[in-house]
Short mmCIF file of C-alpha atoms and ligand atoms in Angstrom, two decimals:
data_model
loop_
_atom_site.label_atom_id
_atom_site.label_comp_id
_atom_site.label_asym_id
_atom_site.label_seq_id
_atom_site.Cartn_x
_atom_site.Cartn_y
_atom_site.Cartn_z
CA MET X 256 0.00 0.00 0.00
CA LEU X 257 2.84 2.41 0.75
CA LYS X 258 5.08 1.47 -2.16
CA ASP X 259 6.19 4.57 -4.11
CA LYS X 260 4.14 6.84 -1.87
CA THR X 261 5.71 10.00 -0.45
CA ILE X 262 5.29 10.14 3.28
CA ILE X 263 6.21 13.17 5.35
CA LEU X 264 7.33 12.21 8.83
CA GLY X 265 7.00 15.08 11.30
CA VAL X 266 9.10 14.59 14.43
CA CYS X 267 8.52 16.78 17.48
CA GLY X 268 10.47 17.19 20.70
CA GLY X 269 9.73 14.39 23.10
CA ILE X 270 11.52 11.41 24.63
CA ALA X 271 9.64 9.17 22.18
CA ALA X 272 11.32 10.91 19.20
CA TYR X 273 13.71 7.96 19.02
CA LYS X 274 10.78 5.72 18.04
CA ALA X 275 10.35 7.79 14.87
CA ILE X 276 13.62 6.27 13.65
CA GLU X 277 12.15 2.77 13.71
CA LEU X 278 8.96 4.06 12.11
CA LEU X 279 11.00 5.61 9.32
CA ARG X 280 12.79 2.29 8.81
CA LEU X 281 9.48 0.40 8.55
CA VAL X 282 8.03 2.84 6.04
CA LYS X 283 11.21 2.84 3.92
CA LYS X 284 11.31 -0.95 3.96
CA VAL X 285 8.06 -1.18 1.99
CA GLY X 286 9.34 1.14 -0.72
CA ALA X 287 7.95 4.51 0.32
CA ASN X 288 9.83 7.76 -0.12
CA VAL X 289 10.09 9.41 3.30
CA LYS X 290 10.87 13.05 3.96
CA VAL X 291 11.48 14.08 7.54
CA VAL X 292 10.61 17.43 9.10
CA MET X 293 12.00 17.98 12.58
CA THR X 294 11.12 20.73 15.02
CA ARG X 295 13.87 22.57 16.91
CA ALA X 296 12.86 20.71 20.08
CA ALA X 297 13.09 17.34 18.28
CA LEU X 298 16.74 18.09 17.53
CA GLU X 299 17.36 18.20 21.29
CA PHE X 300 16.36 14.53 21.49
CA VAL X 301 17.61 12.90 18.27
CA GLY X 302 20.11 13.89 15.64
CA GLU X 303 19.21 15.02 12.15
CA THR X 304 21.92 12.79 10.63
CA THR X 305 20.17 9.54 11.52
CA PHE X 306 17.00 10.65 9.75
CA ARG X 307 18.95 11.95 6.75
CA VAL X 308 20.89 8.72 6.29
CA LEU X 309 17.89 6.43 6.79
CA SER X 310 15.46 8.47 4.69
CA GLU X 311 18.05 9.11 1.95
CA ASN X 312 16.63 12.63 1.78
CA ASP X 313 17.48 16.00 3.24
CA VAL X 314 15.86 16.65 6.59
CA CYS X 315 13.90 19.84 6.98
CA THR X 316 14.66 21.51 10.31
CA GLY X 317 13.79 25.13 9.61
CA LEU X 318 11.96 27.33 7.17
CA PHE X 319 15.16 28.78 5.78
CA ASP X 320 17.63 25.89 6.03
CA SER X 321 17.39 24.71 2.41
CA LYS X 322 20.00 25.85 -0.06
CA GLU X 323 17.86 24.72 -3.00
CA SER X 324 14.47 26.21 -2.28
CA SER X 325 12.98 28.76 0.08
CA VAL X 326 9.56 27.19 -0.35
CA ARG X 327 10.58 23.60 0.37
CA HIS X 328 7.87 23.24 3.02
CA ILE X 329 5.24 24.09 0.38
CA GLN X 330 6.83 21.77 -2.17
CA TRP X 331 7.00 18.85 0.28
CA ALA X 332 3.41 19.45 1.38
CA SER X 333 2.19 19.25 -2.20
CA GLU X 334 4.25 16.12 -2.93
CA SER X 335 3.01 14.21 0.11
CA ASP X 336 0.61 11.28 -0.11
CA ALA X 337 0.26 11.29 3.68
CA VAL X 338 1.78 12.94 6.72
CA VAL X 339 2.47 11.22 10.00
CA ILE X 340 3.47 13.24 13.05
CA ALA X 341 5.13 11.03 15.65
CA PRO X 342 5.57 12.01 18.35
CA ALA X 343 3.12 14.89 18.22
CA THR X 344 3.54 17.24 21.18
CA ALA X 345 0.91 19.46 22.80
CA ASN X 346 2.66 22.32 21.03
CA ILE X 347 2.23 21.09 17.42
CA ILE X 348 -1.30 19.87 18.20
CA GLY X 349 -2.19 23.33 19.52
CA LYS X 350 -0.61 25.10 16.57
CA MET X 351 -2.27 22.90 13.96
CA ALA X 352 -5.68 23.15 15.58
CA ASN X 353 -5.46 26.93 15.72
CA GLY X 354 -3.79 27.71 12.43
CA ILE X 355 -0.49 28.88 13.85
CA ALA X 356 2.46 28.62 11.48
CA ASP X 357 5.72 29.68 13.07
CA ASP X 358 8.24 26.98 12.17
CA ALA X 359 8.91 24.52 9.34
CA LEU X 360 6.52 21.77 10.49
CA SER X 361 3.59 23.95 11.53
CA THR X 362 3.93 26.07 8.38
CA MET X 363 4.09 23.03 6.16
CA MET X 364 0.99 21.60 7.82
CA MET X 365 -0.96 24.68 6.70
CA ALA X 366 -0.26 23.66 3.11
CA VAL X 367 -0.86 19.90 3.45
CA THR X 368 -3.92 18.53 1.66
CA SER X 369 -3.09 14.81 2.00
CA PRO X 370 -4.29 12.62 4.93
CA VAL X 371 -2.66 13.34 8.29
CA LEU X 372 -2.02 10.85 11.07
CA ILE X 373 -1.27 12.45 14.44
CA CYS X 374 0.32 10.38 17.19
CA PRO X 375 0.20 12.37 20.44
CA SER X 376 2.79 11.59 23.08
CA MET X 377 3.28 13.52 26.29
CA ASN X 378 2.87 13.49 30.05
CA THR X 379 -0.57 12.21 31.15
CA TYR X 380 -1.67 15.51 32.73
CA MET X 381 -0.67 17.34 29.58
CA TYR X 382 -2.52 14.83 27.40
CA GLU X 383 -5.64 15.05 29.57
CA ASN X 384 -5.47 18.84 29.69
CA ARG X 385 -8.72 20.24 28.37
CA ALA X 386 -6.99 22.50 25.87
CA VAL X 387 -5.07 19.56 24.38
CA GLN X 388 -8.22 17.42 24.21
CA ARG X 389 -10.13 20.32 22.67
CA ASN X 390 -7.40 20.77 20.07
CA LEU X 391 -7.38 17.05 19.24
CA ASP X 392 -11.17 17.18 18.77
CA ILE X 393 -10.73 20.11 16.39
CA LEU X 394 -8.09 18.25 14.39
CA GLU X 395 -10.28 15.16 14.21
CA GLN X 396 -13.20 17.26 12.99
CA ASP X 397 -10.85 18.76 10.43
CA GLY X 398 -10.26 15.24 9.09
CA ALA X 399 -6.99 14.21 10.77
CA PHE X 400 -6.59 10.65 12.06
CA ILE X 401 -5.61 10.56 15.71
CA LEU X 402 -3.86 7.51 17.12
CA GLU X 403 -4.53 7.47 20.84
CA PRO X 404 -1.40 7.13 22.96
CA GLY X 405 -0.81 3.98 24.95
CA THR X 406 -0.84 3.85 28.72
CA GLY X 407 1.98 2.80 31.00
CA GLU X 408 5.03 4.20 32.70
CA LEU X 409 6.17 7.46 31.12
CA ALA X 410 9.62 9.00 30.92
CA CYS X 411 8.60 11.55 33.58
CA LYS X 412 8.13 8.58 35.98
CA THR X 413 4.37 9.00 36.09
CA SER X 414 2.01 6.36 34.83
CA GLY X 415 -0.97 6.85 32.57
CA ALA X 416 -1.95 7.73 29.00
CA GLY X 417 0.71 9.44 26.89
CA ARG X 418 3.08 6.79 25.59
CA LEU X 419 3.76 6.90 21.88
CA PRO X 420 2.41 3.63 20.42
CA GLU X 421 5.00 1.22 19.09
CA PRO X 422 6.25 1.98 15.54
CA ASP X 423 4.61 -1.11 14.05
CA LEU X 424 1.19 0.06 15.24
CA ILE X 425 1.78 3.56 13.83
CA PHE X 426 2.91 1.92 10.57
CA ASP X 427 -0.22 -0.23 10.59
CA ARG X 428 -2.47 2.84 11.02
CA LEU X 429 -0.59 4.59 8.21
CA VAL X 430 -1.25 1.64 5.92
CA LYS X 431 -4.94 1.80 6.86
CA ILE X 432 -5.12 5.31 5.40
CA PHE X 433 -4.34 3.86 1.97
CA CYS X 434 -6.67 0.84 2.19
CA PRO X 435 -9.94 1.05 0.27
CA LYS X 436 -12.80 1.53 2.73
CA ASP X 437 -15.04 -0.89 0.88
CA LEU X 438 -16.29 -2.53 4.09
CA LYS X 439 -17.47 0.73 5.63
CA ASP X 440 -20.84 0.25 7.36
CA LYS X 441 -20.40 -3.54 7.27
CA LYS X 442 -20.26 -5.72 10.37
CA ILE X 443 -17.92 -8.65 10.07
CA LEU X 444 -17.81 -11.61 12.43
CA VAL X 445 -14.63 -13.70 12.27
CA SER X 446 -13.62 -16.81 14.22
CA ALA X 447 -9.98 -17.77 14.60
CA GLY X 448 -7.57 -20.05 16.37
CA PRO X 449 -8.07 -23.49 17.86
CA THR X 450 -10.45 -24.62 20.55
CA ARG X 451 -9.33 -26.42 23.68
CA GLU X 452 -11.40 -29.27 25.04
CA ALA X 453 -10.57 -30.00 28.65
CA ILE X 454 -9.70 -33.51 29.78
CA ASP X 455 -9.01 -32.31 33.31
CA PRO X 456 -7.87 -28.93 34.73
CA VAL X 457 -4.35 -29.31 33.27
CA ARG X 458 -4.85 -31.24 30.02
CA TYR X 459 -6.81 -30.66 26.86
CA ILE X 460 -7.39 -31.76 23.27
CA SER X 461 -6.59 -29.13 20.65
CA ASN X 462 -4.83 -28.58 17.31
CA HIS X 463 -2.01 -26.53 15.81
CA SER X 464 -3.98 -23.44 14.74
CA SER X 465 -1.97 -20.33 15.63
CA GLY X 466 -4.76 -17.88 14.80
CA LYS X 467 -2.58 -16.19 12.14
CA MET X 468 -5.02 -16.74 9.25
CA GLY X 469 -8.12 -15.66 11.18
CA TYR X 470 -6.38 -12.66 12.71
CA ALA X 471 -5.17 -11.62 9.25
CA VAL X 472 -8.78 -11.70 8.01
CA ALA X 473 -9.99 -9.65 10.99
CA GLU X 474 -7.14 -7.16 10.55
CA ALA X 475 -7.73 -6.74 6.83
CA ALA X 476 -11.48 -6.24 7.36
CA GLU X 477 -10.81 -3.58 10.02
CA LYS X 478 -8.36 -1.77 7.74
CA ARG X 479 -11.00 -1.75 5.00
CA GLY X 480 -13.38 0.13 7.27
CA GLY X 481 -15.41 -2.80 8.63
CA SER X 482 -16.64 -3.07 12.19
CA VAL X 483 -15.08 -6.37 13.23
CA THR X 484 -15.87 -8.83 16.01
CA LEU X 485 -13.24 -11.52 16.40
CA VAL X 486 -14.14 -14.66 18.35
CA SER X 487 -10.83 -16.28 19.12
CA GLY X 488 -9.69 -19.49 20.67
CA PRO X 489 -6.50 -19.37 22.77
CA VAL X 490 -3.55 -18.06 20.73
CA SER X 491 -0.31 -16.30 21.55
CA ILE X 492 -0.38 -13.58 18.88
CA ALA X 493 -1.43 -9.99 19.52
CA PRO X 494 -4.99 -9.08 18.56
CA PRO X 495 -5.41 -6.74 15.59
CA PHE X 496 -5.96 -3.09 16.46
CA GLY X 497 -9.51 -1.81 16.50
CA VAL X 498 -11.39 -5.11 16.59
CA ASN X 499 -13.81 -6.28 19.24
CA LEU X 500 -11.98 -9.34 20.59
CA ILE X 501 -13.94 -12.08 22.36
CA GLN X 502 -11.75 -14.81 23.81
CA VAL X 503 -13.07 -18.33 24.24
CA ASN X 504 -11.59 -21.73 25.03
CA SER X 505 -13.93 -24.51 24.01
CA ALA X 506 -16.04 -25.21 20.94
CA ARG X 507 -19.18 -24.79 23.00
CA GLN X 508 -18.06 -21.33 24.15
CA MET X 509 -17.22 -20.44 20.56
CA ALA X 510 -20.65 -21.66 19.43
CA ASP X 511 -22.37 -19.44 22.04
CA GLU X 512 -20.46 -16.35 20.92
CA MET X 513 -20.82 -16.97 17.19
CA LEU X 514 -24.54 -17.64 17.46
CA GLY X 515 -24.96 -14.69 19.82
CA HIS X 516 -23.29 -12.28 17.37
CA MET X 517 -24.37 -13.66 14.00
CA ASP X 518 -27.71 -11.85 13.70
CA ASP X 519 -25.94 -8.52 13.92
CA SER X 520 -23.39 -9.38 11.21
CA ASP X 521 -23.33 -8.83 7.46
CA ILE X 522 -20.37 -11.09 6.74
CA ILE X 523 -19.37 -14.16 8.77
CA ILE X 524 -16.01 -15.81 8.14
CA LYS X 525 -15.22 -18.92 10.08
CA VAL X 526 -11.49 -19.57 10.02
CA ALA X 527 -11.24 -21.31 13.41
CA ALA X 528 -10.05 -24.88 13.64
CA VAL X 529 -12.74 -26.22 15.93
CA ALA X 530 -12.15 -29.53 17.70
CA ASP X 531 -14.74 -31.92 16.29
CA TYR X 532 -14.81 -33.92 19.51
CA ARG X 533 -14.38 -33.25 23.22
CA PRO X 534 -13.88 -35.64 26.15
CA LEU X 535 -17.21 -37.06 27.26
CA VAL X 536 -16.16 -36.35 30.83
CA SER X 537 -14.01 -33.42 31.85
CA TYR X 538 -12.56 -34.33 35.23
CA GLU X 539 -12.78 -31.81 38.04
CA ASN X 540 -9.38 -32.82 39.45
CA LYS X 541 -6.15 -33.76 37.73
CA ILE X 542 -6.14 -37.41 36.63
CA LYS X 543 -3.42 -39.13 38.65
CA LYS X 544 -1.27 -41.80 37.07
CA ASP X 545 -1.25 -43.67 40.37
CA ASP X 546 -5.04 -44.02 40.26
CA ASN X 547 -4.80 -46.04 37.06
CA PRO X 548 -3.82 -49.65 37.75
CA THR X 549 -3.27 -50.54 34.05
CA ASP X 550 -0.69 -49.20 31.58
CA SER X 551 -3.31 -47.81 29.22
CA LEU X 552 -5.94 -45.15 29.51
CA SER X 553 -8.78 -44.36 27.15
CA ILE X 554 -10.75 -41.18 26.90
CA ASP X 555 -14.26 -41.36 25.52
CA LEU X 556 -15.05 -38.54 23.15
CA THR X 557 -18.33 -36.96 22.21
CA GLU X 558 -19.07 -34.79 19.21
CA ASN X 559 -18.89 -31.00 19.48
CA PRO X 560 -21.53 -28.77 17.91
CA ASP X 561 -20.80 -27.99 14.26
CA ILE X 562 -20.84 -24.23 14.70
CA LEU X 563 -20.59 -23.40 11.02
CA LYS X 564 -23.46 -25.72 10.17
CA MET X 565 -25.60 -24.08 12.86
CA VAL X 566 -24.71 -20.61 11.58
CA GLY X 567 -25.44 -21.79 8.01
CA SER X 568 -28.89 -23.06 8.98
CA ARG X 569 -29.80 -19.71 10.61
CA LYS X 570 -28.22 -17.49 7.99
CA LYS X 571 -30.44 -14.73 6.57
CA LYS X 572 -30.56 -13.88 2.88
CA HIS X 573 -28.57 -10.64 3.23
CA GLN X 574 -25.73 -12.36 5.13
CA PHE X 575 -22.60 -13.73 3.46
CA LEU X 576 -21.13 -16.84 5.06
CA ALA X 577 -17.64 -18.17 4.37
CA GLY X 578 -15.96 -21.20 5.89
CA PHE X 579 -12.48 -22.66 5.69
CA ALA X 580 -11.57 -26.28 5.06
CA ALA X 581 -8.10 -27.52 5.95
CA GLU X 582 -7.38 -30.58 3.82
CA THR X 583 -4.39 -32.78 3.15
CA GLN X 584 -5.95 -34.45 0.07
CA ASN X 585 -8.93 -34.26 -2.31
CA LEU X 586 -9.28 -30.54 -1.61
CA ASP X 587 -11.90 -29.86 -4.29
CA ALA X 588 -14.21 -32.68 -3.30
CA HIS X 589 -13.95 -32.18 0.47
CA ALA X 590 -14.27 -28.41 0.33
CA SER X 591 -17.28 -28.50 -2.01
CA THR X 592 -19.07 -31.06 0.14
CA LYS X 593 -18.54 -28.96 3.27
CA MET X 594 -19.78 -25.84 1.48
CA GLU X 595 -22.99 -27.59 0.50
CA LYS X 596 -23.59 -29.38 3.81
CA LYS X 597 -23.08 -26.22 5.84
CA ASN X 598 -25.06 -23.90 3.53
CA LEU X 599 -22.11 -21.59 2.81
CA ASP X 600 -21.75 -18.90 0.15
CA MET X 601 -18.13 -19.87 -0.24
CA ILE X 602 -15.40 -21.97 1.28
CA VAL X 603 -11.67 -21.44 1.38
CA GLY X 604 -9.95 -24.73 0.68
CA ASN X 605 -6.68 -24.67 2.59
CA ILE X 606 -3.98 -27.13 1.65
CA VAL X 607 -2.22 -28.30 4.79
CA GLY X 608 0.75 -30.59 5.18
CA ILE X 609 2.96 -28.76 2.67
CA LYS X 610 5.70 -26.30 3.58
CA GLY X 611 4.53 -22.68 3.86
CA SER X 612 0.83 -23.47 4.00
CA GLY X 613 -1.79 -24.08 6.67
CA PHE X 614 -1.28 -24.28 10.41
CA GLU X 615 1.24 -21.88 12.00
CA ALA X 616 2.82 -20.74 8.71
CA ASP X 617 3.01 -17.06 7.75
CA THR X 618 2.02 -17.92 4.19
CA ASN X 619 -0.84 -19.98 2.83
CA LYS X 620 -1.95 -21.87 -0.27
CA VAL X 621 -5.69 -21.65 -0.76
CA LYS X 622 -8.41 -22.12 -3.35
CA PHE X 623 -11.76 -20.34 -3.21
CA PHE X 624 -14.94 -22.29 -4.00
CA PHE X 625 -18.21 -20.45 -4.53
CA LYS X 626 -21.73 -21.83 -4.33
CA ASP X 627 -22.35 -21.03 -8.01
CA GLY X 628 -19.64 -23.58 -8.83
CA SER X 629 -16.90 -21.12 -9.73
CA THR X 630 -13.43 -21.44 -8.19
CA HIS X 631 -10.35 -19.30 -7.83
CA ASP X 632 -6.95 -20.84 -7.19
CA LEU X 633 -4.33 -18.62 -5.54
CA PRO X 634 -0.58 -19.12 -5.51
CA ILE X 635 1.19 -19.34 -2.19
CA MET X 636 1.20 -15.90 -0.54
CA SER X 637 1.24 -14.22 2.87
CA LYS X 638 -1.82 -14.74 5.05
CA GLU X 639 -2.33 -10.97 4.92
CA HIS X 640 -2.62 -11.14 1.13
CA VAL X 641 -4.90 -14.19 1.27
CA ALA X 642 -7.14 -12.21 3.65
CA HIS X 643 -7.34 -9.24 1.28
CA ARG X 644 -8.01 -11.45 -1.77
CA LEU X 645 -10.76 -13.22 0.18
CA LEU X 646 -12.36 -9.89 1.10
CA ASP X 647 -12.05 -8.66 -2.52
CA HIS X 648 -14.12 -11.66 -3.65
CA ILE X 649 -16.67 -11.34 -0.87
CA ILE X 650 -17.18 -7.61 -1.52
CA LYS X 651 -17.56 -8.22 -5.25
CA ARG X 652 -20.19 -10.90 -4.64
CA ILE X 653 -22.09 -8.80 -2.09
CA LYS X 654 -22.20 -5.91 -4.57
CA THR X 655 -23.44 -8.04 -7.45
CA GLY X 656 -25.91 -9.89 -5.19
O1 LIG F 228 -4.54 -20.50 12.56
P1 LIG F 228 -3.44 -20.78 11.55
O2 LIG F 228 -2.22 -21.42 12.18
O3 LIG F 228 -3.10 -19.56 10.75
O4 LIG F 228 -4.01 -21.87 10.52
C1 LIG F 228 -5.04 -21.54 9.66
C2 LIG F 228 -6.02 -22.71 9.46
C3 LIG F 228 -5.30 -23.85 8.78
C4 LIG F 228 -6.58 -23.18 10.81
C5 LIG F 228 -7.20 -22.15 8.59
O5 LIG F 228 -6.71 -21.62 7.41
C6 LIG F 228 -8.21 -23.23 8.25
O6 LIG F 228 -8.10 -23.96 7.29
N1 LIG F 228 -9.30 -23.35 9.10
C7 LIG F 228 -10.27 -24.41 9.04
C8 LIG F 228 -9.71 -25.55 9.81
C9 LIG F 228 -10.49 -26.84 9.76
O7 LIG F 228 -10.02 -27.74 10.34
O8 LIG F 228 -11.62 -26.87 9.13
P2 LIG F 228 -12.66 -28.15 9.15
O9 LIG F 228 -12.53 -28.81 7.87
O10 LIG F 228 -12.54 -28.93 10.41
O11 LIG F 228 -14.00 -27.35 9.29
C10 LIG F 228 -14.62 -26.72 8.18
C11 LIG F 228 -15.30 -25.45 8.65
O12 LIG F 228 -16.27 -25.77 9.66
C12 LIG F 228 -14.37 -24.44 9.29
O13 LIG F 228 -14.78 -23.17 8.87
C13 LIG F 228 -14.59 -24.62 10.79
O14 LIG F 228 -14.43 -23.39 11.49
C14 LIG F 228 -16.03 -25.09 10.86
N2 LIG F 228 -16.31 -26.00 11.98
C15 LIG F 228 -15.74 -27.24 12.05
C16 LIG F 228 -16.07 -28.08 13.08
C17 LIG F 228 -16.99 -27.66 14.05
N3 LIG F 228 -17.31 -28.44 15.07
N4 LIG F 228 -17.53 -26.44 13.97
C18 LIG F 228 -17.21 -25.59 12.95
O15 LIG F 228 -17.72 -24.49 12.88
#
């Protein structure tokens, strides 16, 4: 999304200014052209040279510091595809909200017409100050995107809101600016991860799902403007920003949440690897080896609810329902049968058991099957790309009815 885009990175004076270096690195890595504007105060915290070397561009530190052009701030503003200000201090927020232009960054911002992402970072009392909040409201009304600061221990040894979010989150929000908002006004319900079926308080039956595929779908849908609810089994990856995360353990808990949220959803995508069976008895206390006189132990299993089938049977006409099918063989036949049996609009056939595809991998090899009989085979690609291709197809089908 950022490839060949020109991004202006505004850096203000705050302890978190060092994080702008990592942000710059992330943005450069995906092929964007980055131009850095630093305030005088920023120069007290980090050196201009680092930004110049990493951005491979001159750094603008003052209105009159360019040998080539006296209107560089105007030129950069007009060239920009987006501006990100990180960290944004109370000072730049106040100036931008009130039309004050008295240095390179604030003057350039008067001339910017591209999207602006503001990442406030300051002491908690400063951040909560009514003037700062008022100014942020003004900037939001003016169309700027505000990334709320994180909470935690601050450099001033106080604790509260004001931490600059990590560079990868700022990068993520910058990418969102360039994503098509074709899921705006749509509610998307996604399930992800494995389920755990308890044998006793310390043991369970589960599978290798890491949640990566489902989380990628939820993240892509959020970036495309959707309102996303993510019902997730236990995973160790961070939840995507901006989604309503509901954590569950067992298939029965997942069923309750999916059925509870489905009526309010336009698109339902079931990526989770649900355990088909659970122990008939889940013991209250840990099973002790000493209590078993033989050298074998069997666990009786009983079938779990087929959540997708239940959702499929209750699905309304306006809702789009997609399932996933992880298969080691006969992908076409197995996936198509599941699509029909569970009353799906489409199913994503996922080849597992090959390198770089399926459980735990960062990439995936999938084939889309639609209820009208058409198919779409994708080459191996990142789970993020699979998620976007999946949403492309769903959106196209929703539009054409
Ligand atoms: O999480 P990752 O490590 O990234 O791995 C991704 C994945 C391989 C888990 C994912 O891409 C995938 O293929 N998910 C489906 C896994 C699966 O085992 O599907 P299935 O064939 O058992 O079930 C078919 C569909 O029915 C699925 O949408 C499943 O969510 C649903 N189902 C299955 C059983 C059940 N009791 N209830 C269900 O809702």
